[in-house]
Amino acid sequence: MKLRLSTSNVINGGTPIVRRPASEKSNIELVNGLRSNFAASKEASTPVENGDVNHVLGKRKHSGSNDTPYMLWTTLDGNCMNIPSSNPEATGLAEERMDYDITVKLFLLPKASFADWRRHLQDAIAAVLHELSVESVDLLIISFPGVSFDADSEEKGGCGSSKIQATESELFDAIVDLWKMVEKLQVDGVALKTGVAEFGCDMLKRFLPRTIHRPMVNQINVRDACIVPQSIMELAKQERIELLTHNDCTNILPQGTLRELLGDGPDGAGILAGSDPETKGLNGDLNPEWVVKYTAVVRDRGVIEHKGYFASADLSQDTPG
């Protein structure tokens, strides 16, 4: 079974805010956004007894966090459970599409199989396009598992600065293969610009000759965003690649964090069964596969109107508890 999670719009109440540098890593925003959206969906789905809203709120306050059965606020679409229930008619953007800069960043997670990357990209893009009611995004960035930028190595004059955590040749071949699909999205006008994350000098030099449409952006994570190694700046300028910094976690949704979010604990959603055989829920091995972050900024005002996340996980051998 696939689990599809959504934060909806994390901008409080849908009220736009002025864009500013983030002070916290994306996984904190992601986790808090998911937890908040789950709670709001539970509350909206809880039946009101005899029209007494205060009675329901008081009952929820004094009972456990999982007193609302997950079947009331999730939906099963074939083999995919939407958490919370998906909105078949997304509200989209308030103004015309041309008035926005839409950035999408896909995080492919360590538990995801290389063979499934293309499907993950397709599913993630489809979810964002539907949520925003648009046909294209301005920038699509891909973050690959096992690739991390090493600023210290760059500062010492080294170019082998992307730390690859998996079998190098297999990972590199998988990256090149997925990029072919990214290039098609660009050719088809779905992604107007494309980019990668955490590529150091050596990785860029290996990767660029294998592309037809080169990445226009490279995002790197440095401890001090004001100090970007000279070597990567020179290479980016030479190859006409825009160099951006970020504070995202590469493994943005670890397995333990997701299980805690969906589990039967005090802060969990009550979807996964606990160790107590009396608890109700789904059983199985939980493997996070991907997270996609999307942001829609009003161009003329530099204001974030819509920001959110989708996440997907595989739950194998699941049975109702």
XYZ file of C-alpha atoms in Angstrom:
321
model
C 0.000 0.000 0.000
C 1.115 3.534 -0.772
C 0.613 6.326 1.751
C 0.316 9.856 0.357
C 0.707 12.602 2.959
C -0.026 16.303 2.555
C 0.511 19.453 4.606
C -1.851 21.570 2.500
C -0.831 25.246 2.548
C 1.508 25.821 5.489
C 1.031 29.584 5.208
C -1.251 30.122 8.202
C -4.843 30.597 7.151
C -3.715 30.946 3.564
C -2.475 34.463 4.387
C 0.527 35.478 2.265
C 3.775 36.358 4.036
C 6.816 38.244 2.810
C 9.554 35.892 1.678
C 12.519 35.838 4.036
C 15.451 33.508 4.762
C 14.280 30.397 6.610
C 15.561 30.071 10.159
C 14.748 26.406 10.520
C 15.412 23.341 8.452
C 12.687 22.100 6.121
C 12.101 18.892 8.027
C 10.811 20.857 11.030
C 8.385 22.748 8.814
C 7.404 19.516 7.074
C 6.763 17.552 10.266
C 4.860 20.394 11.925
C 2.851 20.965 8.757
C 1.834 17.328 8.495
C 0.926 17.109 12.175
C -1.138 20.294 11.966
C -2.979 19.173 8.832
C -3.755 15.786 10.377
C -5.162 17.460 13.492
C -7.286 19.880 11.458
C -8.666 17.045 9.337
C -9.507 14.998 12.437
C -11.340 17.920 13.953
C -13.287 18.603 10.766
C -14.345 14.956 10.513
C -15.440 14.502 14.146
C -19.251 14.264 14.355
C -20.919 16.975 16.406
C -23.137 15.461 19.101
C -26.575 17.113 19.191
C -25.061 20.218 17.629
C -22.917 20.856 20.710
C -19.519 21.900 19.339
C -18.156 22.703 22.784
C -18.988 19.182 23.939
C -17.006 17.682 21.052
C -14.025 19.979 21.599
C -14.026 19.231 25.317
C -14.228 15.504 24.689
C -11.301 15.687 22.291
C -9.266 17.746 24.725
C -9.615 15.220 27.526
C -9.301 12.086 25.415
C -6.336 10.678 23.555
C -5.139 12.226 20.320
C -6.306 9.200 18.330
C -9.955 9.137 19.384
C -11.056 9.921 15.799
C -10.781 6.781 13.604
C -8.470 7.397 10.687
C -11.082 6.021 8.281
C -13.108 9.215 8.831
C -10.411 11.617 7.655
C -8.433 9.594 5.113
C -9.469 8.110 1.780
C -8.380 4.970 -0.032
C -7.890 5.429 -3.764
C -7.088 2.011 -5.155
C -3.894 0.956 -3.394
C -3.093 4.468 -2.166
C -4.260 5.997 1.115
C -4.472 9.790 1.094
C -3.587 11.258 4.501
C -5.628 13.346 4.997
C -8.340 12.907 2.366
C -7.347 14.576 -0.900
C -9.225 17.566 -2.231
C -10.620 16.640 -5.682
C -11.082 20.338 -6.502
C -7.948 22.184 -5.425
C -8.421 25.919 -4.905
C -5.299 26.819 -6.853
C -3.734 30.269 -6.964
C -5.518 33.547 -6.321
C -4.082 35.407 -9.313
C -3.062 34.619 -12.883
C -0.348 31.991 -13.385
C 1.981 34.517 -15.026
C 2.063 36.491 -11.763
C 3.885 33.717 -9.871
C 7.266 32.107 -9.557
C 6.634 28.459 -8.673
C 9.538 26.422 -7.348
C 9.357 22.675 -6.770
C 12.019 20.589 -5.041
C 11.812 16.802 -5.079
C 13.682 14.887 -2.389
C 14.292 11.263 -3.369
C 14.754 9.420 -0.098
C 17.280 6.677 0.768
C 14.676 3.917 1.036
C 13.380 4.488 -2.505
C 14.504 2.066 -5.197
C 16.397 3.537 -8.149
C 13.990 1.673 -10.439
C 11.056 3.651 -9.012
C 12.567 7.129 -9.326
C 10.807 7.950 -12.588
C 7.413 7.046 -11.147
C 8.165 9.072 -8.035
C 9.006 12.143 -10.116
C 5.846 11.726 -12.172
C 3.649 11.329 -9.078
C 5.232 14.273 -7.260
C 4.878 16.679 -10.176
C 1.285 15.572 -10.783
C 0.403 16.213 -7.124
C 1.823 19.752 -7.198
C 0.249 20.689 -10.532
C -3.139 19.524 -9.262
C -2.786 21.291 -5.920
C -1.942 24.631 -7.532
C -4.207 24.130 -10.588
C -1.359 24.940 -12.977
C 0.237 23.243 -15.965
C 3.844 24.209 -15.337
C 6.384 25.222 -12.704
C 9.173 27.750 -13.090
C 11.937 25.740 -11.411
C 12.228 22.024 -10.670
C 15.120 20.924 -8.438
C 15.999 17.297 -7.753
C 17.744 16.242 -4.529
C 19.284 12.787 -4.796
C 19.892 10.486 -1.827
C 23.478 9.789 -0.899
C 24.814 12.989 -2.496
C 25.904 15.763 -0.131
C 28.041 18.831 -0.704
C 31.271 19.000 1.300
C 32.237 22.656 1.630
C 35.380 21.838 3.639
C 36.790 19.795 0.776
C 36.090 22.639 -1.638
C 37.795 25.178 0.596
C 40.929 23.014 0.628
C 41.025 23.023 -3.147
C 39.542 19.581 -3.683
C 36.883 18.908 -6.274
C 35.664 15.528 -5.106
C 33.183 17.262 -2.848
C 29.936 15.403 -3.331
C 29.905 12.628 -0.758
C 28.192 9.658 -2.371
C 26.801 7.198 0.140
C 25.658 4.396 -2.157
C 27.459 2.293 -4.752
C 28.890 5.131 -6.799
C 28.441 3.751 -10.302
C 24.878 2.567 -9.668
C 23.837 5.855 -8.108
C 25.436 7.923 -10.844
C 23.771 5.856 -13.580
C 20.410 6.252 -11.828
C 20.896 10.034 -11.619
C 21.709 10.234 -15.334
C 18.692 8.077 -16.187
C 16.265 10.193 -14.160
C 17.664 13.367 -15.674
C 16.436 12.199 -19.062
C 12.901 12.411 -17.694
C 13.656 15.830 -16.180
C 14.836 16.970 -19.611
C 11.589 15.772 -21.169
C 9.592 17.747 -18.611
C 11.582 20.807 -19.643
C 11.072 20.164 -23.362
C 7.332 19.666 -22.767
C 7.102 22.970 -20.895
C 6.173 21.415 -17.560
C 9.380 22.664 -15.905
C 10.692 25.905 -17.385
C 14.029 25.637 -15.545
C 15.679 22.642 -13.904
C 18.288 22.166 -11.227
C 20.126 19.780 -8.940
C 21.111 19.894 -5.287
C 24.373 19.174 -3.480
C 26.547 18.721 -6.580
C 30.198 19.589 -5.981
C 32.829 20.260 -8.643
C 33.653 16.644 -9.348
C 30.011 15.596 -9.588
C 29.172 18.451 -11.942
C 32.146 17.676 -14.178
C 31.040 14.046 -14.457
C 27.360 14.833 -14.862
C 27.234 17.727 -17.338
C 28.663 15.804 -20.345
C 25.902 13.191 -19.872
C 23.103 15.734 -20.283
C 21.370 17.328 -23.252
C 19.701 20.108 -21.271
C 22.008 21.082 -18.453
C 20.762 22.009 -14.996
C 20.411 25.769 -14.706
C 20.613 25.745 -10.901
C 22.745 23.958 -8.317
C 21.666 24.217 -4.679
C 24.304 23.626 -2.032
C 24.105 23.479 1.745
C 26.956 25.255 3.526
C 27.289 25.860 7.250
C 27.713 29.576 6.653
C 25.610 30.690 3.713
C 27.816 33.764 3.313
C 30.898 31.664 2.571
C 30.626 29.663 -0.645
C 33.845 27.903 -1.712
C 35.645 29.683 -4.533
C 36.113 26.537 -6.628
C 32.403 25.796 -6.935
C 31.635 29.461 -7.679
C 34.170 29.529 -10.503
C 32.883 26.297 -12.044
C 29.260 27.442 -11.795
C 30.131 30.734 -13.506
C 32.057 28.916 -16.230
C 29.160 26.529 -16.899
C 26.514 29.273 -16.544
C 24.833 27.535 -13.626
C 23.121 29.622 -10.966
C 24.487 28.700 -7.556
C 22.031 28.871 -4.661
C 22.339 27.969 -0.997
C 19.703 26.191 1.100
C 19.146 24.774 4.574
C 17.107 21.709 3.646
C 17.777 18.284 5.109
C 18.762 15.783 2.431
C 16.954 12.966 4.264
C 13.999 15.185 5.008
C 11.685 12.449 6.281
C 13.493 9.616 8.115
C 11.700 6.339 8.681
C 11.489 6.822 12.459
C 10.038 10.314 12.119
C 7.338 9.108 9.746
C 6.422 6.166 11.965
C 6.089 8.529 14.923
C 3.848 10.838 12.883
C 1.532 8.021 11.820
C 1.750 5.863 14.950
C -0.487 5.458 17.985
C 1.612 7.596 20.335
C 0.434 10.851 21.923
C 1.593 12.889 18.921
C 0.740 10.276 16.308
C -2.113 10.158 13.824
C -3.298 6.704 14.927
C -2.973 5.179 11.455
C -0.287 2.628 12.252
C -0.913 -0.040 14.846
C 1.211 0.038 17.984
C 2.945 -2.709 19.897
C -0.203 -3.334 21.925
C -2.249 -5.961 20.044
C -5.419 -4.175 21.155
C -4.574 -1.048 19.145
C -6.238 -0.644 15.767
C -4.335 0.407 12.708
C -2.196 -0.740 9.823
C 0.744 -3.079 10.222
C 3.753 -3.417 7.985
C 7.215 -2.196 7.068
C 7.141 1.553 6.457
C 9.568 2.997 3.903
C 9.500 6.726 3.014
C 10.078 7.179 -0.718
C 9.926 10.874 -1.591
C 8.995 14.352 -0.411
C 8.185 17.284 -2.654
C 8.212 20.905 -1.506
C 6.447 23.567 -3.544
C 6.350 27.348 -3.198
C 4.341 29.915 -5.138
C 5.660 33.487 -4.829
C 3.842 36.543 -6.184
C 6.485 38.079 -8.439
C 5.743 41.779 -8.100
C 5.438 41.697 -4.323
C 7.912 38.992 -3.299
C 5.176 37.404 -1.211
C 4.720 33.674 -0.565
C 1.075 32.877 -1.186
C 1.196 29.093 -1.208
C 3.716 26.690 0.260
C 3.356 23.047 1.109
C 4.626 19.497 0.969
C 3.549 16.104 -0.275
C 5.218 12.909 0.891
C 4.918 9.306 -0.170
C 5.764 6.060 1.614
C 5.357 2.368 0.985
C 3.674 0.233 3.640
C 4.303 -3.421 2.851
C 2.363 -6.398 4.216
C -0.201 -4.121 5.788
C -3.343 -5.512 7.383
C -5.939 -3.827 9.570
C -5.014 -4.225 13.224
